[in-house]
mmCIF file of C-alpha atoms in Angstrom:
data_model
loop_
_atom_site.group_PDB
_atom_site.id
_atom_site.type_symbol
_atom_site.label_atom_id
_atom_site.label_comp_id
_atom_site.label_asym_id
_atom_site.label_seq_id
_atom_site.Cartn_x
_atom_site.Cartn_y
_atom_site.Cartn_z
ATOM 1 C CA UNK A 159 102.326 78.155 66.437
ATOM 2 C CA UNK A 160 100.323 81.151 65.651
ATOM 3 C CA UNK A 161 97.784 82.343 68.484
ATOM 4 C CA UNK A 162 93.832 83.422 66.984
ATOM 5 C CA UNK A 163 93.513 86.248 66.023
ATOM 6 C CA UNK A 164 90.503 87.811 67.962
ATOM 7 C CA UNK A 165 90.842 89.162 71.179
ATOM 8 C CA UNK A 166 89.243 87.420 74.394
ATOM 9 C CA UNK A 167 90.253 85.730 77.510
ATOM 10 C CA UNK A 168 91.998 82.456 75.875
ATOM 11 C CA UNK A 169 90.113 79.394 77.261
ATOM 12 C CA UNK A 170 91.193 75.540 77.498
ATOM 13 C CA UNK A 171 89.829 74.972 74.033
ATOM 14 C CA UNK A 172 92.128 77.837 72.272
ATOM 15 C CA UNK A 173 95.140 76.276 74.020
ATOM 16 C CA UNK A 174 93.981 72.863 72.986
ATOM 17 C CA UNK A 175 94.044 73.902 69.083
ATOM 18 C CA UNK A 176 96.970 76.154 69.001
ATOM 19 C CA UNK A 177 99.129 72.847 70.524
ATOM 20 C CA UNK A 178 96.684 70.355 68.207
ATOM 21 C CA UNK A 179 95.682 68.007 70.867
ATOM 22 C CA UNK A 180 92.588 67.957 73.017
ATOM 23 C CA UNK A 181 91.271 69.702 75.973
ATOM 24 C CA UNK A 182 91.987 66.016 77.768
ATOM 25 C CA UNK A 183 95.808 66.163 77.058
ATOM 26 C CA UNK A 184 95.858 69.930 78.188
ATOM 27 C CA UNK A 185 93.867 69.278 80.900
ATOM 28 C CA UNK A 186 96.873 66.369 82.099
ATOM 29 C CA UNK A 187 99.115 68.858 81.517
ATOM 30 C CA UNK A 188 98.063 71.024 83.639
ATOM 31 C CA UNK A 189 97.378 68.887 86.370
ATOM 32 C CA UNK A 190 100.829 67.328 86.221
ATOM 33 C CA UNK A 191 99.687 64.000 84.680
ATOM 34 C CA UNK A 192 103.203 61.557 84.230
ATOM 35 C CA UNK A 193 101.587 60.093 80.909
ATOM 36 C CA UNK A 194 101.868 62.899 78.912
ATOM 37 C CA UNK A 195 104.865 62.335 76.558
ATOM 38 C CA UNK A 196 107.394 65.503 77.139
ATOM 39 C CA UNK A 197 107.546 66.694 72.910
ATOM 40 C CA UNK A 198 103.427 66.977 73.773
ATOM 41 C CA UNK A 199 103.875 68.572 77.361
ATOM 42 C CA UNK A 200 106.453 71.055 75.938
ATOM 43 C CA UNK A 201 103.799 72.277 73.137
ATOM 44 C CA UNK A 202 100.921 72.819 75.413
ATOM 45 C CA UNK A 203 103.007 74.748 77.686
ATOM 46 C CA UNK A 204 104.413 76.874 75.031
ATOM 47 C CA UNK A 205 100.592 77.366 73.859
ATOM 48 C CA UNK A 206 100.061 78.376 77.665
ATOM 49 C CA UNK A 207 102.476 80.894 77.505
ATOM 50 C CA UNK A 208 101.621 82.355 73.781
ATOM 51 C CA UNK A 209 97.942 82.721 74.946
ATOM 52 C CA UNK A 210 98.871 83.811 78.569
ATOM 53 C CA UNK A 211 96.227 81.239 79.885
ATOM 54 C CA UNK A 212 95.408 81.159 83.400
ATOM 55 C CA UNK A 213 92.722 78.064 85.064
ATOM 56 C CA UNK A 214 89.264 79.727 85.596
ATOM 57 C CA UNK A 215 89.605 78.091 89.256
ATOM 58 C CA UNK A 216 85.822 78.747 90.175
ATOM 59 C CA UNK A 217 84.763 76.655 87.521
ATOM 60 C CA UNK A 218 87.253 74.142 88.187
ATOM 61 C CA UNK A 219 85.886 74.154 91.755
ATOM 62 C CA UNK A 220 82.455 73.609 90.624
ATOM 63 C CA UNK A 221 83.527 70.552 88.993
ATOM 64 C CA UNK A 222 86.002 69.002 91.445
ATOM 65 C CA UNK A 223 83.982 70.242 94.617
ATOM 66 C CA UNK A 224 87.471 72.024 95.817
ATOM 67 C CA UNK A 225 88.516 75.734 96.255
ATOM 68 C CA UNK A 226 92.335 74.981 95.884
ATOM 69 C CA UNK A 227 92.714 77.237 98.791
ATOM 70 C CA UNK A 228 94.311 76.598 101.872
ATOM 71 C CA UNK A 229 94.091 78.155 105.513
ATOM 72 C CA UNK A 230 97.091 78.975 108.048
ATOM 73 C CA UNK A 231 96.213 80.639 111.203
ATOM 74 C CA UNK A 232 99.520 81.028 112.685
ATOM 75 C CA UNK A 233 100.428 83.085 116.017
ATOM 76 C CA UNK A 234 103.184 85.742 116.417
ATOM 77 C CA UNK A 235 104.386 85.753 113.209
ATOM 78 C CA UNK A 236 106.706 89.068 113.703
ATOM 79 C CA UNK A 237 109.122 86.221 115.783
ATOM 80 C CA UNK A 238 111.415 84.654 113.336
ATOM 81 C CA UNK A 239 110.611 81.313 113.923
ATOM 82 C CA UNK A 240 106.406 81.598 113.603
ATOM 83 C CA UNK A 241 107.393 83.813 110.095
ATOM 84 C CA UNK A 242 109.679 81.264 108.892
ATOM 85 C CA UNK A 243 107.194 78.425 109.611
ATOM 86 C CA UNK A 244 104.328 80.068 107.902
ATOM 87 C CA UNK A 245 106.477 81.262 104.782
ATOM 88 C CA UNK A 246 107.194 77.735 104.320
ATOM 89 C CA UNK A 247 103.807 76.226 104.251
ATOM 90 C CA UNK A 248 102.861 78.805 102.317
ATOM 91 C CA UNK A 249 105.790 78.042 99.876
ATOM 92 C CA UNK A 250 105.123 74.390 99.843
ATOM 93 C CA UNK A 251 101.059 75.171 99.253
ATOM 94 C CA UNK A 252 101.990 76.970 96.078
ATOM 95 C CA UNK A 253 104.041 74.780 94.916
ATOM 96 C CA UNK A 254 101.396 72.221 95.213
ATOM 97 C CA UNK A 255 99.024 74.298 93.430
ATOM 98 C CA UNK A 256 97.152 76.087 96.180
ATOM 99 C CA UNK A 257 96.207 79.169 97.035
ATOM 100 C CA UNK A 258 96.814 80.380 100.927
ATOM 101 C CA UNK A 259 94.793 82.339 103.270
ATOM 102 C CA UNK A 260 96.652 83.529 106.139
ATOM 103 C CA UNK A 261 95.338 84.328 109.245
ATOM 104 C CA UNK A 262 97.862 85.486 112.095
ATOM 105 C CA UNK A 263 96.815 85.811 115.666
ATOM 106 C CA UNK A 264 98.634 87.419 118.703
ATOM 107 C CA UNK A 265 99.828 85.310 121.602
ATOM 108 C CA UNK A 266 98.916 86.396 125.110
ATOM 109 C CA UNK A 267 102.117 85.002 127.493
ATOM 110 C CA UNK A 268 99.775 84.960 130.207
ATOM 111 C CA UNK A 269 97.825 81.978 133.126
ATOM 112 C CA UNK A 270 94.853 80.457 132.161
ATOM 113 C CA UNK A 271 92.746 83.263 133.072
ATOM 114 C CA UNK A 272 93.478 84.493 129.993
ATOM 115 C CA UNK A 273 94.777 81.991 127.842
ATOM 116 C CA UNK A 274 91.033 81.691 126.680
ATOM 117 C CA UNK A 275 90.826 83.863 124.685
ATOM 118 C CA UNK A 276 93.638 82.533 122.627
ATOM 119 C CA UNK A 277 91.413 79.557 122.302
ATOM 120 C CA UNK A 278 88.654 81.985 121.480
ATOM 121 C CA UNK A 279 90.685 83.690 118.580
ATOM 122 C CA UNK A 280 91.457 79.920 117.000
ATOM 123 C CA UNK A 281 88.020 79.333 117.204
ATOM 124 C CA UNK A 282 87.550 82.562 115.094
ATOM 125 C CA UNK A 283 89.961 82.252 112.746
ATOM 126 C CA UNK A 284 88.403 78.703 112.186
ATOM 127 C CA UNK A 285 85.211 79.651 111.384
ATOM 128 C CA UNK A 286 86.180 82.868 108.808
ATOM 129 C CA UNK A 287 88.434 80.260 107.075
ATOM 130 C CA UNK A 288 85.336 77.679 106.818
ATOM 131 C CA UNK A 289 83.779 80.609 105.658
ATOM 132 C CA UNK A 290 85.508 81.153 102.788
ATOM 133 C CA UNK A 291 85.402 77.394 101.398
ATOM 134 C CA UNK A 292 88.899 76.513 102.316
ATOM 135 C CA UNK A 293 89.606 72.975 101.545
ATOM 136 C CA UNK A 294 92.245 72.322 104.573
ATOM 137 C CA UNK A 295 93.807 74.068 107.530
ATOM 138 C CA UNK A 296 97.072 74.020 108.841
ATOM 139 C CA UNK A 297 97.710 75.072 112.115
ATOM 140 C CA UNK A 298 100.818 76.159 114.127
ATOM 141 C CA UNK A 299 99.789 75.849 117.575
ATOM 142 C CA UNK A 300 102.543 76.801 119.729
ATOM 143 C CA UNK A 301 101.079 77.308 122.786
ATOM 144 C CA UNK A 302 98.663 74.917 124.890
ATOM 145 C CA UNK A 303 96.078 77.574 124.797
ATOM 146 C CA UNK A 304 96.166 76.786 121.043
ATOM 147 C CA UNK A 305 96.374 73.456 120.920
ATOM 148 C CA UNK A 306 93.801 73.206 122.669
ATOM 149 C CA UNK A 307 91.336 74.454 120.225
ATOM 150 C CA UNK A 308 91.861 71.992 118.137
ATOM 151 C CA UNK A 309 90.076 69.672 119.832
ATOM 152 C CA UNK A 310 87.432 71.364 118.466
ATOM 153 C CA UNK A 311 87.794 71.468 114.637
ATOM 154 C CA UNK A 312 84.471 71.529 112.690
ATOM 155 C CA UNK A 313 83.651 67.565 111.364
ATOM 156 C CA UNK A 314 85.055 66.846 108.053
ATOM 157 C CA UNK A 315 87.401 69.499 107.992
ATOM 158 C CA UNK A 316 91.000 68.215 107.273
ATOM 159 C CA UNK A 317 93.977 69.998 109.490
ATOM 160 C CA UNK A 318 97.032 69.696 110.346
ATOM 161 C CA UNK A 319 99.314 70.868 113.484
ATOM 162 C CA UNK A 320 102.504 72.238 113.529
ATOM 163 C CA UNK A 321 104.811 72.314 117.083
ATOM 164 C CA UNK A 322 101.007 70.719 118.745
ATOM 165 C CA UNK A 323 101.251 68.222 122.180
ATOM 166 C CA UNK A 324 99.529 65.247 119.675
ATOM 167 C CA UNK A 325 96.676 63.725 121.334
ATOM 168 C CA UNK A 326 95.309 61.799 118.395
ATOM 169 C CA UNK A 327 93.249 65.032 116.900
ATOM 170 C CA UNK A 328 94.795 65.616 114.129
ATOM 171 C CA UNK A 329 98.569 64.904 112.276
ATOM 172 C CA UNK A 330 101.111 66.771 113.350
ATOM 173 C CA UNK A 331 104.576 68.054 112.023
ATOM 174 C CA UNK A 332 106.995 69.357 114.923
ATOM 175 C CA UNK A 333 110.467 70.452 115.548
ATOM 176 C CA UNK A 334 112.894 67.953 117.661
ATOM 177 C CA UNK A 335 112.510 70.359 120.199
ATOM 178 C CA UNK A 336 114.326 68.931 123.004
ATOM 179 C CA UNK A 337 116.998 67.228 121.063
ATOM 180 C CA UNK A 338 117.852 70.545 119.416
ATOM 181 C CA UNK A 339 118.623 71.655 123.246
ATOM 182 C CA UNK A 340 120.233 68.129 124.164
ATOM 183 C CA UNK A 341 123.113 68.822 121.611
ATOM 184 C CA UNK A 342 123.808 72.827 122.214
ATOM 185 C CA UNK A 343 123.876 71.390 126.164
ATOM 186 C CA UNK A 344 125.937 68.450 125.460
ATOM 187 C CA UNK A 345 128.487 70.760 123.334
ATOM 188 C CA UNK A 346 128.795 73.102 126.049
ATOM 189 C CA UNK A 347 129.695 69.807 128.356
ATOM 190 C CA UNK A 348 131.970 68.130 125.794
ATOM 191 C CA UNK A 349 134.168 71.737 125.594
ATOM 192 C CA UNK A 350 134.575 71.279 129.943
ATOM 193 C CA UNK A 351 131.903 73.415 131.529
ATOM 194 C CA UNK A 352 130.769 72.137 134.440
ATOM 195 C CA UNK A 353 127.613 73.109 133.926
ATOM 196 C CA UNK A 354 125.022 75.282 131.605
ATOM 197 C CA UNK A 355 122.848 77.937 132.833
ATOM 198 C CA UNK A 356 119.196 78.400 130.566
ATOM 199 C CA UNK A 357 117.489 81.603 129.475
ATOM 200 C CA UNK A 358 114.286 79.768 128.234
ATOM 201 C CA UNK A 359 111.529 80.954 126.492
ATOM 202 C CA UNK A 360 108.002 82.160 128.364
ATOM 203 C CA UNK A 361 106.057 79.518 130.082
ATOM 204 C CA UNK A 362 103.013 78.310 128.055
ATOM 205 C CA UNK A 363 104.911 77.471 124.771
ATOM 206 C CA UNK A 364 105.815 73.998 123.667
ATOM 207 C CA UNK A 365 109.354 75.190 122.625
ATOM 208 C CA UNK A 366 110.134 76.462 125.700
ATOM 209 C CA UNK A 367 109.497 73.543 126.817
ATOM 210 C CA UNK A 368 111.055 71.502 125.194
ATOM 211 C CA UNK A 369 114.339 73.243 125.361
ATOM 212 C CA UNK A 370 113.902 73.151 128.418
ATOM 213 C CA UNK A 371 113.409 70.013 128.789
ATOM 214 C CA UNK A 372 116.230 68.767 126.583
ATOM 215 C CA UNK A 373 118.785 71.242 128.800
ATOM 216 C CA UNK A 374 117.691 69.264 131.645
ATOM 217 C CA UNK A 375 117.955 65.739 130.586
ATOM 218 C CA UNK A 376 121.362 66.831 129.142
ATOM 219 C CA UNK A 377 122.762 67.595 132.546
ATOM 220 C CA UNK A 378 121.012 65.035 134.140
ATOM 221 C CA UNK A 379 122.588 62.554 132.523
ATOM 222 C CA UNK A 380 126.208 63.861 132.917
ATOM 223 C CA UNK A 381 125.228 63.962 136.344
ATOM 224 C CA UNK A 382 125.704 67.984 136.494
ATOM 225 C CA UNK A 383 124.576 70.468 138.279
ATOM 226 C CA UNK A 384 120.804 72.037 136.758
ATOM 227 C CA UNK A 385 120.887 75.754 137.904
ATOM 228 C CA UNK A 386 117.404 77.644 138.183
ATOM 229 C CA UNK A 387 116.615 78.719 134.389
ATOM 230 C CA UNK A 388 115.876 82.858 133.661
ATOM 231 C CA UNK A 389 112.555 83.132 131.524
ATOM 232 C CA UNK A 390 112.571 85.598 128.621
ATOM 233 C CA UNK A 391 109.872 86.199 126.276
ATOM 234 C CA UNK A 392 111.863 85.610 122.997
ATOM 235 C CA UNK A 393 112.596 89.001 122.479
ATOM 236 C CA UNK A 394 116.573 90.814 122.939
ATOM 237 C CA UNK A 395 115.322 93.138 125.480
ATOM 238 C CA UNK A 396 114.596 90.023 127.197
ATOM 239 C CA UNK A 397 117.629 88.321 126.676
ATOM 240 C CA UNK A 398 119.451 91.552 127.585
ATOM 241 C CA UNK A 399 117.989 92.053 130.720
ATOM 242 C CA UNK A 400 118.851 87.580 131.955
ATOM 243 C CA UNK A 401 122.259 88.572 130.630
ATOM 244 C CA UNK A 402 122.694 91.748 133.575
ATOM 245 C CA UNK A 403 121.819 89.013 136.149
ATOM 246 C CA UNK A 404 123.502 85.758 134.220
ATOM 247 C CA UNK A 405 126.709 88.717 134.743
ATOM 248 C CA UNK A 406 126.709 88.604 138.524
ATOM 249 C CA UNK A 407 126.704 84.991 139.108
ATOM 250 C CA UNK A 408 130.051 83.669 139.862
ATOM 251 C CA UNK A 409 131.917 80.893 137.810
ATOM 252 C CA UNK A 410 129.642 81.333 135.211
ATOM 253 C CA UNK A 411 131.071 79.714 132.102
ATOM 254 C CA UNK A 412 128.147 78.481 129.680
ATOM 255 C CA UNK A 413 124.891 79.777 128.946
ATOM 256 C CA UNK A 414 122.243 78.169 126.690
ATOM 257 C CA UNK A 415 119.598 80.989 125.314
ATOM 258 C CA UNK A 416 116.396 79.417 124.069
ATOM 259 C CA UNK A 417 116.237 81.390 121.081
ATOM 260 C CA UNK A 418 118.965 83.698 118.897
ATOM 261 C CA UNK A 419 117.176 86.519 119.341
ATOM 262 C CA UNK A 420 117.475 86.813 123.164
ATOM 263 C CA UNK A 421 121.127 85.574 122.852
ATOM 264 C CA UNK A 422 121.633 88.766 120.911
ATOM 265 C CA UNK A 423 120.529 90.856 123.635
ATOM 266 C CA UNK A 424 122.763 88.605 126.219
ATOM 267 C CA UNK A 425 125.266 89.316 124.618
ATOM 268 C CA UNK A 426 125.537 93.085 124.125
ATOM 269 C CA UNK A 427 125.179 92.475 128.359
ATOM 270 C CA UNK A 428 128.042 90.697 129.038
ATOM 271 C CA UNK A 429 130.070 93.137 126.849
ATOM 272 C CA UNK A 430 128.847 95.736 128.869
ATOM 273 C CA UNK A 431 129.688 94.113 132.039
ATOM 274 C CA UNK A 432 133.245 93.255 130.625
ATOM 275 C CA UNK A 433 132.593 89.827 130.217
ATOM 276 C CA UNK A 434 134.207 88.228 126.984
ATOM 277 C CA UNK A 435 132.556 85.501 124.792
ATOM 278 C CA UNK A 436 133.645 82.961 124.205
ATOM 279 C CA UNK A 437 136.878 83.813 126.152
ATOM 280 C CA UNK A 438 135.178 83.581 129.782
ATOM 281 C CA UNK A 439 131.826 82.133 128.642
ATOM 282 C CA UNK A 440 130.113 80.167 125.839
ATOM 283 C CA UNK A 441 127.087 81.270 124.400
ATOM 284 C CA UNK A 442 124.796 78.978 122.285
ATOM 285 C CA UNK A 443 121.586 80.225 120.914
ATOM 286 C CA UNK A 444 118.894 78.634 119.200
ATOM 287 C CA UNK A 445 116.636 79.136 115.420
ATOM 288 C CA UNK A 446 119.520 80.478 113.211
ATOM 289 C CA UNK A 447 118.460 83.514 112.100
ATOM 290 C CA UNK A 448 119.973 85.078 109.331
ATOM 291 C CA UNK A 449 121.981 87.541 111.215
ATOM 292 C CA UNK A 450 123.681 84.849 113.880
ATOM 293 C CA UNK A 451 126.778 84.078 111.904
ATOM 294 C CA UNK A 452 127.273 87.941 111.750
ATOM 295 C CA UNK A 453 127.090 88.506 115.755
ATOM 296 C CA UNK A 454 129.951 89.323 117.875
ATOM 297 C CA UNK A 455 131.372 86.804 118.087
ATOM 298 C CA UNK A 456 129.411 84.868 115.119
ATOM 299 C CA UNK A 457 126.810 82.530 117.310
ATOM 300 C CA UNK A 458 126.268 78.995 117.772
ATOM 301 C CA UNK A 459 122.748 77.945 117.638
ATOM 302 C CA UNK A 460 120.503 75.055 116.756
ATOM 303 C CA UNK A 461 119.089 75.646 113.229
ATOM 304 C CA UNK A 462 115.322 74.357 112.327
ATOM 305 C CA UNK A 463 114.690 73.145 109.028
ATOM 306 C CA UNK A 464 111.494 75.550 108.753
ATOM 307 C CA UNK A 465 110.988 74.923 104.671
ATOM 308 C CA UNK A 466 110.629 71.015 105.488
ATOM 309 C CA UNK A 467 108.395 71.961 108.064
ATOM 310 C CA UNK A 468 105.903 73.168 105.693
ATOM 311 C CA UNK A 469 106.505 70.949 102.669
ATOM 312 C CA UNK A 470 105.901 67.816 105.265
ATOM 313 C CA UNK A 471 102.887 69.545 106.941
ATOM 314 C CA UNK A 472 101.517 70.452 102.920
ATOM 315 C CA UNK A 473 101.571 66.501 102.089
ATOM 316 C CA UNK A 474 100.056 65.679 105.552
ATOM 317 C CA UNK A 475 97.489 67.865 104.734
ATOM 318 C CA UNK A 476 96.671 66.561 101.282
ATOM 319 C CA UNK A 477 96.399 63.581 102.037
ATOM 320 C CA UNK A 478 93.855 64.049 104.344
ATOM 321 C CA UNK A 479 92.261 65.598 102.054
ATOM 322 C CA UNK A 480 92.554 62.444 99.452
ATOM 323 C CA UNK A 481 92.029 59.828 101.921
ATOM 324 C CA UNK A 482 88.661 58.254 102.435
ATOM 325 C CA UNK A 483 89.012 57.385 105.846
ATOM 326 C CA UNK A 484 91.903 59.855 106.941
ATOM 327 C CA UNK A 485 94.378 59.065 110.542
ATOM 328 C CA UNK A 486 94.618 61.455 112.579
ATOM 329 C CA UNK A 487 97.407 59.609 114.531
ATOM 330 C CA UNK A 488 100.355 60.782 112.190
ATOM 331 C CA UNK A 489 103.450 62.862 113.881
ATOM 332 C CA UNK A 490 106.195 63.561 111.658
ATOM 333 C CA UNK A 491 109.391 64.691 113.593
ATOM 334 C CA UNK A 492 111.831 67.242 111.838
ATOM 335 C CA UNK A 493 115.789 66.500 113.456
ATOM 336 C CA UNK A 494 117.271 70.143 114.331
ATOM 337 C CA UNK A 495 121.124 70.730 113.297
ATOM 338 C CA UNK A 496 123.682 72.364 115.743
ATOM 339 C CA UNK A 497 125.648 74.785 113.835
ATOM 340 C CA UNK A 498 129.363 75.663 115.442
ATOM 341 C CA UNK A 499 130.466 79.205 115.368
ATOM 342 C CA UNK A 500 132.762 81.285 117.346
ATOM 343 C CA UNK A 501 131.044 81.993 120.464
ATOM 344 C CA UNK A 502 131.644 78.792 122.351
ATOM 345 C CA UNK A 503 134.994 77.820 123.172
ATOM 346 C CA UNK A 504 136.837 75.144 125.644
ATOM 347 C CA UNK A 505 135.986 75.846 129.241
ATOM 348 C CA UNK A 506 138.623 78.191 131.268
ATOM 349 C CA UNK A 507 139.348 77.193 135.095
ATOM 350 C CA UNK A 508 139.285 81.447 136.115
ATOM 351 C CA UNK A 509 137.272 84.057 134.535
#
């Protein structure tokens, strides 16, 4: 193949008559089209490449009535687990051909009083994204405060949830929440403890509780004791400062931490106190961030399947977009995975 030799932004026809086929068969090409034979497909994309061509999107918008970008307004995304959900919808969207707008909105861990103005910024973020001719929203609406603005989505706009209480607004993707929290509670059980004390996350997210929930049910049904839980706010300050007063109580053997990133700060407590993990007490956290296997000791947590998160919440939200009459009853439940490292260990009788 030898590319023309005048100089101008190469177009669909110029890759169509370096590869000698039409602007039909490039045009299936690039949209992925299975009845392309692959001798065919492998010339126009080696056309593509000589030329450097690149879709003139706005005109393919004109013509398909689509902007091939996507909105994400997701909330706190300096936390691990918000970043990690939003880099994989944002993966999965490009993958799928889509462009993503991201709009990221702070949290306020606070009553009702204030919690509108959470609903306030959703409502915002909304609108600028509606603005901008986005063909489809995804939303990861981890507080109620959030969720609750959904109720409100502009008519005709396709969305999807992420971690959202579903009441029939729109499909929604979440995180096994409370089973993740079932099976770090029923390790700690299995290795003897009698029971499990809870650092959970801030009241007014759905993961906190469902963690919660799921340590409670766990107990529950061994019959166990369910101590008072410490609240934290996700961060290892937080986690630091349960961990002083999770130091004084006596026979304290297993602790579940509602995310890895307060566990971290629990434990740098205990080793102040003098209090050795998992030697005296187990420790399970929860997300599986990167660093947890390189703790001290190397932490067991609950890991989240964040990049099937997005891919599931991407096809959700496609095919909204595809269907003529969409449902907005869909939940699609990721399972969590307990991961076993060192810092839970059979139960000792003495500290």
């Amino acid at each position: 193949m030898r590319p023309p030799a005048e100089r101008h932004l190469p177009i669909m026809a110029d890759v169509a008559k370096l590869a000698g086929v039409s602007q039909q068969t490039v045009s299936r090409v690039l949209n992925k089209h299975p009845r392309v034979r692959e001798a065919t497909r492998a010339r126009v994309l080696h056309a593509i490449g000589i030329l450097g061509y690149r879709r003139n999107l706005a005109a393919r918008a004109l013509v398909t009535r689509r902007s091939h970008r996507l909105g994400v307004i997701g909330f706190n995304t300096t936390l691990y687990g918000p970043a990690r959900t939003v880099h994989g919808i944002e993966q999965a969207a490009r993958e799928a051909g889509y462009f993503v707008s991201v709009l990221s909105l702070r949290t306020i861990n606070a009553p009702t009083a204030i919690s509108s103005l959470v609903e306030q910024g959703v409502d915002e973020a909304i609108g600028h994204l509606v603005e901008q001719g986005v063909d489809g929203v995804v939303v990861v609406a981890p507080q109620h405060a959030a969720a609750r603005a959904l109720a409100g989505l502009p008519a005709g706009l396709p969305a999807v949830a992420i971690e959202y209480p579903h009441h029939g607004h729109v499909p929604v993707v979440r995180v096994d929440q409370a089973e993740g929290a079932r099976q770090a509670t029923a390790l700690l059980l299995a290795l003897g403890h009698e029971t499990v004390w809870h650092v959970s996350g801030p009241d007014g997210w759905l993961e906190s509780e469902g963690r919660r929930e799921g340590w409670r049910a766990a107990l529950s049904a061994a019959g166990r004791e369910i101590p008072e839980p410490l609240t934290g706010d996700w961060t290892p300050r937080s986690g630091y400062v349960a961990g002083g007063e999770l130091a004084r109580v006596p026979d304290l053997s297993a602790v579940f931490v509602a995310n890895d990133q307060m566990a971290l700060g629990l434990l740098r407590a205990f080793s102040e106190a003098g209090i050795r993990v998992p030697e005296q007490v187990s420790v399970v956290g929860f997300d599986d961030v990167p660093e947890s296997a390189y703790f001290t000791p190397a932490l067991t947590t609950v890991r989240q399947d964040f990049g099937q998160v997005g891919r599931l919440s991407i096809e959700l939200l496609l095919g909204r977009m595809d269907a003529a009459r969409p449902a907005a009853h869909e939940v699609l439940v990721v399972p969590p995975q307990l991961i076993a490292r060192d810092s839970t260990a059979r139960a000792r009788n003495v500290r």
